[in-house]
Short mmCIF file of C-alpha atoms and ligand atoms in Angstrom, two decimals:
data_model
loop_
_atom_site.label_atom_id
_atom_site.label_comp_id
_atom_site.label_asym_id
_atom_site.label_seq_id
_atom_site.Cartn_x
_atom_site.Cartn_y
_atom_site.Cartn_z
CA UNK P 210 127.32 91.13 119.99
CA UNK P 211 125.16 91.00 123.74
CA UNK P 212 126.11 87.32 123.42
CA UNK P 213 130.14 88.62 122.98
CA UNK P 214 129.48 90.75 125.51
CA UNK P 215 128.01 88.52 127.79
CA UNK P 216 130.89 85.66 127.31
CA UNK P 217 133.70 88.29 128.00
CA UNK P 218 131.65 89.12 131.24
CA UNK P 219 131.57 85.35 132.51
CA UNK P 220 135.69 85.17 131.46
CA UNK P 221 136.50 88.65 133.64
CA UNK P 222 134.39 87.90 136.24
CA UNK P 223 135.65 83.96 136.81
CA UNK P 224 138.99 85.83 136.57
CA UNK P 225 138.45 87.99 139.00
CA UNK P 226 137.13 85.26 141.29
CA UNK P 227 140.05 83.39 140.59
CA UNK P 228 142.30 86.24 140.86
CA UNK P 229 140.69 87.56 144.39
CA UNK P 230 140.40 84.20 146.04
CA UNK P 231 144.18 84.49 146.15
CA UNK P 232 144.47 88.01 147.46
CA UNK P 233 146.20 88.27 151.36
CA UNK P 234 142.45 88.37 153.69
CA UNK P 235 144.48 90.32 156.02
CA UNK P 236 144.60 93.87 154.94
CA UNK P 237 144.98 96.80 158.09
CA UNK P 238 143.05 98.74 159.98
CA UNK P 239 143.50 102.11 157.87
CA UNK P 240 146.09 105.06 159.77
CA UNK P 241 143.08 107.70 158.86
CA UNK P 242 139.88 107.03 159.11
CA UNK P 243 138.47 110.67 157.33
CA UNK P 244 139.58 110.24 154.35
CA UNK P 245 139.18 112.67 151.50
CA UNK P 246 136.03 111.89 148.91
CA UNK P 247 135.88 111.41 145.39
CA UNK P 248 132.56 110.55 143.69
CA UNK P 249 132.70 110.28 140.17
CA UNK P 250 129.38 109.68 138.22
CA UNK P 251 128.83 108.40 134.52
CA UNK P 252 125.41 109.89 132.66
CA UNK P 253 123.47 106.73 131.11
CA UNK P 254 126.44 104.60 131.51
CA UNK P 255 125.16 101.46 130.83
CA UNK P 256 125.94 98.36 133.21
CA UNK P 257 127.51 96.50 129.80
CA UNK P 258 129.65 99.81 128.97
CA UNK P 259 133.34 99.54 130.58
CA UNK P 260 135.69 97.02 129.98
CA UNK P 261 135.61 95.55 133.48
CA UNK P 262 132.30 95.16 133.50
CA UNK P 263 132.63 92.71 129.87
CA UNK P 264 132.36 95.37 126.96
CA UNK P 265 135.14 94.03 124.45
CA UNK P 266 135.00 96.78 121.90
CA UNK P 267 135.73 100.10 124.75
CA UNK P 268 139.05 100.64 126.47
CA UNK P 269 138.70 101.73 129.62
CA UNK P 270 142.17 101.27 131.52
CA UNK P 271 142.10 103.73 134.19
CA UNK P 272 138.66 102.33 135.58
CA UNK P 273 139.65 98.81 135.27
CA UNK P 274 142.40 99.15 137.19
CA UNK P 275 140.32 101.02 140.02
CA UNK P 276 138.03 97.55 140.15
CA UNK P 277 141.17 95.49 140.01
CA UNK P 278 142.90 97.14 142.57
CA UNK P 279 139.55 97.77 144.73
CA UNK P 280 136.07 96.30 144.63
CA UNK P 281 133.96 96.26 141.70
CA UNK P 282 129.99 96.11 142.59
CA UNK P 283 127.17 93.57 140.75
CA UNK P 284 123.98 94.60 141.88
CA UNK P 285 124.74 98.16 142.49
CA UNK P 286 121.55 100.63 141.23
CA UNK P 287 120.47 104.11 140.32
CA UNK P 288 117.85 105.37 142.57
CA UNK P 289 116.70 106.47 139.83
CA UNK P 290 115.85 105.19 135.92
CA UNK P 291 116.60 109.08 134.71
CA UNK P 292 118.94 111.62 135.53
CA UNK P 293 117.29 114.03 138.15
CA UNK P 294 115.78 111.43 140.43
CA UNK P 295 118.99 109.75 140.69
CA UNK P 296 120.70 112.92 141.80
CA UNK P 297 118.34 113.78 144.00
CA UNK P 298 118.46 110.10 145.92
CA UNK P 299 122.02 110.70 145.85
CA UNK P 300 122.73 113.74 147.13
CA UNK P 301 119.73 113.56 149.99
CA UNK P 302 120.64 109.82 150.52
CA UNK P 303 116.66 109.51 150.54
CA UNK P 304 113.88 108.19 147.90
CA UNK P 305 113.95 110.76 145.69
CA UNK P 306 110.15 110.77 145.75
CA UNK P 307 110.42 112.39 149.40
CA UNK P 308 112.08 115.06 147.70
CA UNK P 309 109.58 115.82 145.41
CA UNK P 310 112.11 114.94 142.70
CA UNK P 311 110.21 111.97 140.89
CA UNK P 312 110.97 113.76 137.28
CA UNK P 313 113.26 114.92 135.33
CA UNK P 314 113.87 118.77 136.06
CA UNK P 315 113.42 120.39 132.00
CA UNK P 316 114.28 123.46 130.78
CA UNK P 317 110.34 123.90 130.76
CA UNK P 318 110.40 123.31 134.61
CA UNK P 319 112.74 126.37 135.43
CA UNK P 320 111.12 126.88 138.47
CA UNK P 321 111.88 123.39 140.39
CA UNK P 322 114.58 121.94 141.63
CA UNK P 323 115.89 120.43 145.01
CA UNK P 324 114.35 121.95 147.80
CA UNK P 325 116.97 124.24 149.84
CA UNK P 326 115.25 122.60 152.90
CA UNK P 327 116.57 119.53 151.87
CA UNK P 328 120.16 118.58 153.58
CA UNK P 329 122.84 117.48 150.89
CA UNK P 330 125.78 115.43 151.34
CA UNK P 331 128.02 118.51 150.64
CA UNK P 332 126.19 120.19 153.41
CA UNK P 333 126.58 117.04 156.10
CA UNK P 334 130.65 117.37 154.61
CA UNK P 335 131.12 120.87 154.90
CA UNK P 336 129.59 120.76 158.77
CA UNK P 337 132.25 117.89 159.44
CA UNK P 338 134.73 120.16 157.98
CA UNK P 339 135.59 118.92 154.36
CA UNK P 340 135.89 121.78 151.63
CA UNK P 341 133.41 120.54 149.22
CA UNK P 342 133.97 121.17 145.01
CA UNK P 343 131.00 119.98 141.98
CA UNK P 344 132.45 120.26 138.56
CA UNK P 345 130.50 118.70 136.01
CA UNK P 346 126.21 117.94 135.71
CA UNK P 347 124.06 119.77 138.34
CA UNK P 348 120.56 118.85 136.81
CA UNK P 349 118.48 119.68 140.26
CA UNK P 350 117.25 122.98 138.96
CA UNK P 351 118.24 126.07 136.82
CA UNK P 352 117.08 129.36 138.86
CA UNK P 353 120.10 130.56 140.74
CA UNK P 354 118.59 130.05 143.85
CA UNK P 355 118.94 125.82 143.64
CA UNK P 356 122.25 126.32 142.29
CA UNK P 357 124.73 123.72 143.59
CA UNK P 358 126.50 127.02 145.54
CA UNK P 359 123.42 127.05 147.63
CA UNK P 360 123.42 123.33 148.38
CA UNK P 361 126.77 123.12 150.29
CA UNK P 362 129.26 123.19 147.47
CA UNK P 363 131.73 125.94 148.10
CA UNK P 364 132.82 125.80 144.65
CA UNK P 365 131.05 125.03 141.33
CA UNK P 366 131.98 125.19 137.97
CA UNK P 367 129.63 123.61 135.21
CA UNK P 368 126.44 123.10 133.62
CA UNK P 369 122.65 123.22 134.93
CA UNK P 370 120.86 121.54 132.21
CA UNK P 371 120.19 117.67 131.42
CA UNK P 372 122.95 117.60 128.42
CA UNK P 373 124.76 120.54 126.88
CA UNK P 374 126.83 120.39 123.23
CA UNK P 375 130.59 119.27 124.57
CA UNK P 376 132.02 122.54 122.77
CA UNK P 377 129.55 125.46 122.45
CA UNK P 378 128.04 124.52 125.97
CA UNK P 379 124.60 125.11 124.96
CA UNK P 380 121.84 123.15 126.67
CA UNK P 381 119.50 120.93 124.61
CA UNK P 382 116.59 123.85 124.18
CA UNK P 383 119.63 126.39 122.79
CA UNK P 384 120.63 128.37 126.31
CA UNK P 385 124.13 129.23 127.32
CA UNK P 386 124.66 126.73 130.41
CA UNK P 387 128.26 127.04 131.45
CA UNK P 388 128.20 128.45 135.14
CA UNK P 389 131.01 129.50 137.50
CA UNK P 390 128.81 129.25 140.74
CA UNK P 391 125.31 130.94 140.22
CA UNK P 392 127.11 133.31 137.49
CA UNK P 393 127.32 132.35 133.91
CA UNK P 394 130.90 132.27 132.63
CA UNK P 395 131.95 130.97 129.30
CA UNK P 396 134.43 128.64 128.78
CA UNK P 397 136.40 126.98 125.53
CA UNK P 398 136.84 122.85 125.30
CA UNK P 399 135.49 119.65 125.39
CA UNK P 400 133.09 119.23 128.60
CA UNK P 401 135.12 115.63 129.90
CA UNK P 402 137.96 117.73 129.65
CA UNK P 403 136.98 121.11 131.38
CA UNK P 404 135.27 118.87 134.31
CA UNK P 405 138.46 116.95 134.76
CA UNK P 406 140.68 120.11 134.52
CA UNK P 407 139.02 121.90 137.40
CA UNK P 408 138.53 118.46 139.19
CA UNK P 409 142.36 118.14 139.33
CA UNK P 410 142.71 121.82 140.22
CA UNK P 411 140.83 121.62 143.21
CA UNK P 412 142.73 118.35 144.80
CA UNK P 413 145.40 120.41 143.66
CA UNK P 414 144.50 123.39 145.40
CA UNK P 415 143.15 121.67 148.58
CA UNK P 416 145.86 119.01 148.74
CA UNK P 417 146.42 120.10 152.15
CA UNK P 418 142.77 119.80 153.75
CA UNK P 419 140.21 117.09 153.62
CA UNK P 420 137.96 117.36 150.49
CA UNK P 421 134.61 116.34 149.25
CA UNK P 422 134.84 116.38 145.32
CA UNK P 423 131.90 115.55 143.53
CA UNK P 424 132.22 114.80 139.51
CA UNK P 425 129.24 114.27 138.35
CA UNK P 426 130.32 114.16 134.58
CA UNK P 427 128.42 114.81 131.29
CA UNK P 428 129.90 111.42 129.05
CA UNK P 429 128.37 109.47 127.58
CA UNK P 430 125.07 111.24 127.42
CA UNK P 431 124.34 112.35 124.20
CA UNK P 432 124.91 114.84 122.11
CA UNK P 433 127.49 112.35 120.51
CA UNK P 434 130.45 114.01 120.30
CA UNK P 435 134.28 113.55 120.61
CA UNK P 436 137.06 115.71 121.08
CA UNK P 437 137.23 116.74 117.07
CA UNK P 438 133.36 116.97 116.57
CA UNK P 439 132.34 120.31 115.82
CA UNK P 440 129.76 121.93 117.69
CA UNK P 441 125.88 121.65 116.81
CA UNK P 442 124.37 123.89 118.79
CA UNK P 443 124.24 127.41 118.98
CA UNK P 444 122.68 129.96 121.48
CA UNK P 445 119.02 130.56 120.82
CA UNK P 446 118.95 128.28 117.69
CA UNK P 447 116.10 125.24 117.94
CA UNK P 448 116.05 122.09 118.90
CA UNK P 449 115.37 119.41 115.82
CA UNK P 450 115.12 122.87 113.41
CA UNK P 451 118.67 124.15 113.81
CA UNK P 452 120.51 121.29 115.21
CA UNK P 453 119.90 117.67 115.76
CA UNK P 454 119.69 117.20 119.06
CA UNK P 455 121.54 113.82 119.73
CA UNK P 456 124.56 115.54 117.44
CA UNK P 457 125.02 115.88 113.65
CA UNK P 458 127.98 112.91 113.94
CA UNK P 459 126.60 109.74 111.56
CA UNK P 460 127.89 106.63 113.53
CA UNK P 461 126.66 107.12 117.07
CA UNK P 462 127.95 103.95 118.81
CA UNK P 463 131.63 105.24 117.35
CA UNK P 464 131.63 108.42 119.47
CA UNK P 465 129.48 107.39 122.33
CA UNK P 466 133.09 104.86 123.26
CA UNK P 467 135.09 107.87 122.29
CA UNK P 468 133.24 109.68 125.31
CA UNK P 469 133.72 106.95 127.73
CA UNK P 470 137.00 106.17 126.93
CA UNK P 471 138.06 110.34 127.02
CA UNK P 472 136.11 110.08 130.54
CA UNK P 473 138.07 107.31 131.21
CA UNK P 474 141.34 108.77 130.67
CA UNK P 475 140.04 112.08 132.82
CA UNK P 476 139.79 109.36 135.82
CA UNK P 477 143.13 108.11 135.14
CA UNK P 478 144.41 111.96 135.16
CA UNK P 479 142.53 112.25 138.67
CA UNK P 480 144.09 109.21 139.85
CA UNK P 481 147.29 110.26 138.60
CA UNK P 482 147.22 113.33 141.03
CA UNK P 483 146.24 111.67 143.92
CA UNK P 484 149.57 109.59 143.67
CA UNK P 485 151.65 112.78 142.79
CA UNK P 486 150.46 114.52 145.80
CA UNK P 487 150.71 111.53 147.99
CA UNK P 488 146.90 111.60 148.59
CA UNK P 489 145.99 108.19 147.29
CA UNK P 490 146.09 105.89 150.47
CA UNK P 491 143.85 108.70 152.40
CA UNK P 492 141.23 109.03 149.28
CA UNK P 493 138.24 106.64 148.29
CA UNK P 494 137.09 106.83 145.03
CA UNK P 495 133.70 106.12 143.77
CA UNK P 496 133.06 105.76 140.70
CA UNK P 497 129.00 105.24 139.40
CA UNK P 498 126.22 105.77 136.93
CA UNK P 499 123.58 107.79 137.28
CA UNK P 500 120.96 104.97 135.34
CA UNK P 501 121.04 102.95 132.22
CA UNK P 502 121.93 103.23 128.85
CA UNK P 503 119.46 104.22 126.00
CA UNK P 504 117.92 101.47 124.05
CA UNK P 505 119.61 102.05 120.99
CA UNK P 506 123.12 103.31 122.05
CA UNK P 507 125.41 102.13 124.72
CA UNK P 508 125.04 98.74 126.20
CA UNK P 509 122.98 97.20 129.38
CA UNK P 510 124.23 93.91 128.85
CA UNK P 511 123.76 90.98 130.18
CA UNK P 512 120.19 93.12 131.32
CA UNK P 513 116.71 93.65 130.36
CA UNK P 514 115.63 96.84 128.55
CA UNK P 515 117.05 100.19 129.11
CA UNK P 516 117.11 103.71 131.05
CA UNK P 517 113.65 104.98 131.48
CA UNK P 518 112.50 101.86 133.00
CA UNK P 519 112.18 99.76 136.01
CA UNK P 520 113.47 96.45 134.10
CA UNK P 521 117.07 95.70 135.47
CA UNK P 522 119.00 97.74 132.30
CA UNK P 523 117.16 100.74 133.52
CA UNK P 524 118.90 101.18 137.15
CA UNK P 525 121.61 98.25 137.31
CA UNK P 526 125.10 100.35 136.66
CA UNK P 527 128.26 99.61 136.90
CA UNK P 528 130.14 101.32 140.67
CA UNK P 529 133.28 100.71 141.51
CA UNK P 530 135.35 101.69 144.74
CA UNK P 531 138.89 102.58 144.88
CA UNK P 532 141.15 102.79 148.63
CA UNK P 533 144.50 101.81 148.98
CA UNK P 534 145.22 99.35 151.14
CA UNK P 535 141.60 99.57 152.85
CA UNK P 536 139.36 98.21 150.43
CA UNK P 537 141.13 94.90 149.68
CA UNK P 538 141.74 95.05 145.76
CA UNK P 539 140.32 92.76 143.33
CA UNK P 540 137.16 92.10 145.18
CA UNK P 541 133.84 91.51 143.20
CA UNK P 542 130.94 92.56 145.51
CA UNK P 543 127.23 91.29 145.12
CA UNK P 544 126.00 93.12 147.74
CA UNK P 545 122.36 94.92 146.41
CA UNK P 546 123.89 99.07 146.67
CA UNK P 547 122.13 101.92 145.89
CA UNK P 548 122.85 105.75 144.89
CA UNK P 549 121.26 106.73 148.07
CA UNK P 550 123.95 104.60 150.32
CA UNK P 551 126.77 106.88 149.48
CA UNK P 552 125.66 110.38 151.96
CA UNK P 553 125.42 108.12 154.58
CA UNK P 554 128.90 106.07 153.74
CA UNK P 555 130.58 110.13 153.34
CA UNK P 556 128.80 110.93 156.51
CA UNK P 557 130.22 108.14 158.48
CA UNK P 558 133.45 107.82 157.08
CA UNK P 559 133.66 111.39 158.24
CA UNK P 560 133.08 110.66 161.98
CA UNK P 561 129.72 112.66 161.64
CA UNK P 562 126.46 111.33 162.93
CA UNK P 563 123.83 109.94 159.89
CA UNK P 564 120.89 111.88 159.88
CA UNK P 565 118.06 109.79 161.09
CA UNK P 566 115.43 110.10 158.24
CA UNK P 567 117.64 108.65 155.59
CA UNK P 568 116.68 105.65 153.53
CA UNK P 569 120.42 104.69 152.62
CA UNK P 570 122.55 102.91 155.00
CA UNK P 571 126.46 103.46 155.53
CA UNK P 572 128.87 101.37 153.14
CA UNK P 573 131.62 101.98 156.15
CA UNK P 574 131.92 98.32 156.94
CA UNK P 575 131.61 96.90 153.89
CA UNK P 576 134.75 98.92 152.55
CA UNK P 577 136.47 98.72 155.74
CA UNK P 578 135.88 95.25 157.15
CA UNK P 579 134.02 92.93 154.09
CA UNK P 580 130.85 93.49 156.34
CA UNK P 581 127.26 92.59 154.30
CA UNK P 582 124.59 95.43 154.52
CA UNK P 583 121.45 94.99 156.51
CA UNK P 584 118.66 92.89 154.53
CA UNK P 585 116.39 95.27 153.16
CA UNK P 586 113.60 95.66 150.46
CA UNK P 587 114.60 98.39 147.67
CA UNK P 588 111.89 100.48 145.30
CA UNK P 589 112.12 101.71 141.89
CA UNK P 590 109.30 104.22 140.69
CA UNK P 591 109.36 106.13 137.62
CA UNK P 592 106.09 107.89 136.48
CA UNK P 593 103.63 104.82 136.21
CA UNK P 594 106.14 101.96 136.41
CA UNK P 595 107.17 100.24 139.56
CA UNK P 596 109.69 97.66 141.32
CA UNK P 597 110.40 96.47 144.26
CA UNK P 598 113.42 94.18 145.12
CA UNK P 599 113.65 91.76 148.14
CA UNK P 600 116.14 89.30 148.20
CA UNK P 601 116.53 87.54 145.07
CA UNK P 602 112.86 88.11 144.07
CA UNK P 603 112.10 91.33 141.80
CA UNK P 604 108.77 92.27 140.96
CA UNK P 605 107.87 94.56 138.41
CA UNK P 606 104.51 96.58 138.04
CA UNK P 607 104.07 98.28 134.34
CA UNK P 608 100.85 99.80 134.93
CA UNK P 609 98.54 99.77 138.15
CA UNK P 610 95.33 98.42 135.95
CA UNK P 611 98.17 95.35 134.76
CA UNK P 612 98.72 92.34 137.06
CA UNK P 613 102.34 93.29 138.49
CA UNK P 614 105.35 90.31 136.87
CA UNK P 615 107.75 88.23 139.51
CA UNK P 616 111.05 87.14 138.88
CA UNK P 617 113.27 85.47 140.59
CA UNK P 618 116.84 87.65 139.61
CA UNK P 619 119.07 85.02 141.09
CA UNK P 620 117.87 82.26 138.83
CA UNK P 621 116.98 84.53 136.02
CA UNK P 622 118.61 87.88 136.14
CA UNK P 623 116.99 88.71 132.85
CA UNK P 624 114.29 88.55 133.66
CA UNK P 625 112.29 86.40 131.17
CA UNK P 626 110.05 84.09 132.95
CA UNK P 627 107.33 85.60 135.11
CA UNK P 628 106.48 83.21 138.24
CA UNK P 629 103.38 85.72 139.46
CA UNK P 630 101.19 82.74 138.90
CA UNK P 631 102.83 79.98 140.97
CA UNK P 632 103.44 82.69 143.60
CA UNK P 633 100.25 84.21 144.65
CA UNK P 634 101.43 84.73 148.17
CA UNK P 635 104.55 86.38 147.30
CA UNK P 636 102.90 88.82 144.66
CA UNK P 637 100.39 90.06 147.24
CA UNK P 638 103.44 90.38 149.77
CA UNK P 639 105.37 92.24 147.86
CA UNK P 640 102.74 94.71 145.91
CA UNK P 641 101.21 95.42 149.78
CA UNK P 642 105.32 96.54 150.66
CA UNK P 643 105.04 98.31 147.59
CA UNK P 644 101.92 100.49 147.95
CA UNK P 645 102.88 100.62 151.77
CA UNK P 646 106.06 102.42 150.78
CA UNK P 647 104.41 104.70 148.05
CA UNK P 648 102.17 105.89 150.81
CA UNK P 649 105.00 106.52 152.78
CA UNK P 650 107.34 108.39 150.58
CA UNK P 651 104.60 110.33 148.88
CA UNK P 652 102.92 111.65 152.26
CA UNK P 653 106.04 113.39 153.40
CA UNK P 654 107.43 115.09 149.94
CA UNK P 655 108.03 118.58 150.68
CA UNK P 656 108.04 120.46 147.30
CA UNK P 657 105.08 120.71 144.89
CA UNK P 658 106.30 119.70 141.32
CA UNK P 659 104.53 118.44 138.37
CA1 CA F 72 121.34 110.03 133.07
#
C-alpha cells in the first residue's frame, strides 16, 4: 500500500513537472496587491493523505485542482508535531516555545492558553484594516478570556477543545464545546459542514471589504465519523466508560477518507463562492496541516513515523496555495516552509510592516515573483525530542542522554541511514545551533505553563 502510494506520488509529481515546465513564465504583476486571506488548515492531515499529494484510494478534487491551478509545496512543515504548538507558531509567526506553548493545551490545563500579550495575525490584519472571521478549531485555551474574540478575531463561531464528536459537539472529556464568540451556543450538524457554512457566510457577508478568514477545521482528527455516524458522546458522560473516544464506527481508515473528502468538498464550496462573487483573482488561498497523521490511521507516506514526533511524518504536511493569475498554476515548490511563515506573508501582502521579533519570514516573493526564501536553519522540539534542519542535512535528537542521528534528507528523505559517525564535525555543528536556539527561545517565553 506505502509502496502504491509512493509510485502514484513519483507519476503526479513527474506530471506535474512535465505539465509546469510548459506553463507561460510570464504571468503579471497582480492589479491588487491586498488581497483578501483564506487559510484553511487540516487536523493530522498526513503528508500521504490527498490525492495530489499521491494517495490513490481518497478523492480530493477541489484541493487538487487548487495545486494544479497554483503551487503545491514539498517540504512545507508544522511548527509543531501536535496541535497547540502548531497553532501557536502559526498564529504568532514565532517558535511556539517563545510563547510558552510547547504542549498541547488539555481540558486538564483550563487555565493556559496563548498569552493575550502575544500579537496574532488577526490582530496585525485587523490594524491593516481586514475584518477578520475563525470558524472551526481554536485549541489555544478554554477560559473565555483566551478566546479567539480576544485575539483579534471579530467573529468566532466553533469549538475550544482538541477534538469534539462531529454531531453532539462534545469535547473528548464530555463538555459542551460549541461557542459563538466567548458564549456557548448550540448548534445541529456535522462539524466540516457547520465550519464551511459560516465560512461561506462570512465571504458572503463581507464580499465587499477585505477579509482575513481563518478555517482552521476539525477533519480528519478523530473521533471517526462521517456525515451518517451517530453521535458517541454525550455531555458529562466519560471518556473510554461511556464512549470510545476515537468513535464507536468499526473500520476507521473508511471514515477517516470520508472526513477528508467531506472537507474537501467544503473547500470546493468556498472556492465556489469566491468565483460567484467575483472574489477569486483578489483572494489567496492557503490550504495546510496542522502536523502528521497518527501511526495507525491516515497516511505520512513516502515519510518516517508519525505525528507526535520529530521524524519527517511528524511535521512534513501537505500546503498548497491558490491565486489567480499571481501564483503561476501548476507549480511544485521545494522550498523548506513553515507554519510560522504565513503572519508574516498576511502581514506583508497587506502593505503592513512585519513585526521585528518574528522567526517566520514573508512568502510575498515567492508567490508573487518565484523568489527562493532566505537560507535558514529550522527547529522542531516536542517534549524531549529534537530536530534541527539545515539545508539538506536533518538531525534528529531522541533523548539528550542518546547520541543525536544525521541524515542527509536529500539523498535519503526517509530517513534510514544515520551518517553521525562519518560526520563528527557536522553533528557537533548542528547540536551547538541546536542548544544555542533552545537557550534562546526558552529565555524569552512569557507565560508559565506546565
Ligand atoms: Ca493536529
Amino acid at each position: 500500500m506505502n509502496k502504491l502510494i509512493r509510485l502514484s506520488a513519483i507519476v503526479m509529481i513527474g506530471w506535474i513537472l512535465i505539465s509546469g515546465s510548459l506553463q507561460s513564465c510570464s504571468s503579471p504583476e497582480p492589479k491588487d496587491v491586498k488581497p483578501n486571506i483564506i487559510l484553511i488548515m487540516a487536523d493530522d492531515l498526513g503528508y500521504g493523505d490527498l490525492s495530489c499529494y499521491g494517495n490513490p484510494l481518497v478523492k480530493t478534487p477541489h484541493l487538487d485542482r487548487l495545486a494544479a491551478e497554483g503551487v503545491r509545496f514539498t517540504d512545507f512543515h508544522s511548527n509543531g508535531t501536535v496541535c497547540s504548538p502548531t497553532r501557536a507558531a502559526l498564529l504568532t509567526g514565532k517558535y511556539q516555545q517563545r510563547t510558552g506553548i510547547s504542549f498541547v493545551v488539555t481540558v486538564a490545563k483550563r487555565d493556559l492558553g496563548l498569552g493575550l500579550e502575544e500579537t496574532t495575525f488577526a490582530e496585525s490584519m485587523k490594524s491593516e484594516g481586514y475584518i477578520t472571521g475563525i470558524f472551526g478549531k481554536w485549541h489555544l485555551g478554554y477560559d473565555p478570556r483566551f478566546n479567539p474574540v480576544n485575539q483579534g478575531f471579530e467573529e468566532y463561531i466553533g469549538f475550544l477543545a482538541g477534538n469534539v464528536d462531529y454531531h453532539s459537539h462534545v469535547d473528548q472529556a464530555g463538555y459542551e464545546d460549541w461557542w459563538m464568540g466567548d458564549q456557548l451556543v448550540p448548534e445541529e450538524g456535522y462539524t466540516t459542514d457547520i465550519i464551511t457554512s459560516h465560512a461561506v457566510n462570512f465571504i458572503k457577508k463581507h464580499k465587499e471589504e477585505k477579509f482575513l478568514l481563518y478555517i482552521p477545521h476539525e477533519a480528519p482528527h478523530y473521533p471517526y465519523q462521517g456525515r451518517l455516524s451517530s453521535a458517541d458522546r454525550m455531555i458529562g458522560g466519560k471518556p473510554g466508560k461511556d464512549y470510545p473516544v476515537r468513535g464507536s464506527e468499526a473500520d476507521y481508515d473508511a471514515k477517516h477518507r470520508e472526513m477528508v473528502e467531506v472537507m474537501d468538498e467544503g473547500v470546493g464550496k468556498i472556492i465556489q463562492t469566491l468565483k460567484e462573487l467575483e472574489l477569486n483573482k483578489n483572494t489567496l488561498v492557503i490550504f495546510c496541516s496542522d502536523n502528521g497523521a497518527t501511526s495507525d490511521v491516515g497516511s505520512n507516506a513516502p515519510y518516517r513515523d508519525s505525528k507526535g514526533t520529530v521524524w519527517e511524518g511528524g511535521h512534513r504536511v501537505p500546503a498548497i496555495a491558490w491565486w489567480p493569475e499571481t501564483i503561476k498554476p501548476l507549480e511544485v515548490n521545494q522550498e523548506i516552509v513553515l507554519s510560522m511563515d504565513f503572519f508574516p506573508t498576511m502581514v506583508d501582502l497587506a502593505g503592513g510592516s512585519i513585526p521585528e521579533d518574528l522567526d517566520g519570514v514573508s512568502l510575498k516573493g515567492l508567490f508573487l515573483k518565484g523568489e527562493s526564501l532566505p537560507k535558514r536553519d529550522l527547529f522542531w522540539q516536542y517534549n524531549s525530542l529534537r530536530a534541527i534542519r539545515s539545508g539538506e542535512w536533518k538531525l534528529v535528537s531522541l533523548a539528550p542522554e542518546e547520541d543525536p542521528q544525521l541524515f542527509n534528507l536529500k539523498a535519503d528523505p526517509q530517513e534510514t541511514q544515520d551518517l553521525s559517525k562519518t560526520n563528527p564535525d557536522l553533528v557537533q555543528e548542528l547540536e551547538q545551533k541546536l542548544a544555542d536556539w533552545e537557550k534562546d527561545v526558552n529565555k524569552r517565553a512569557k507565560s508559565s505553563p506546565e
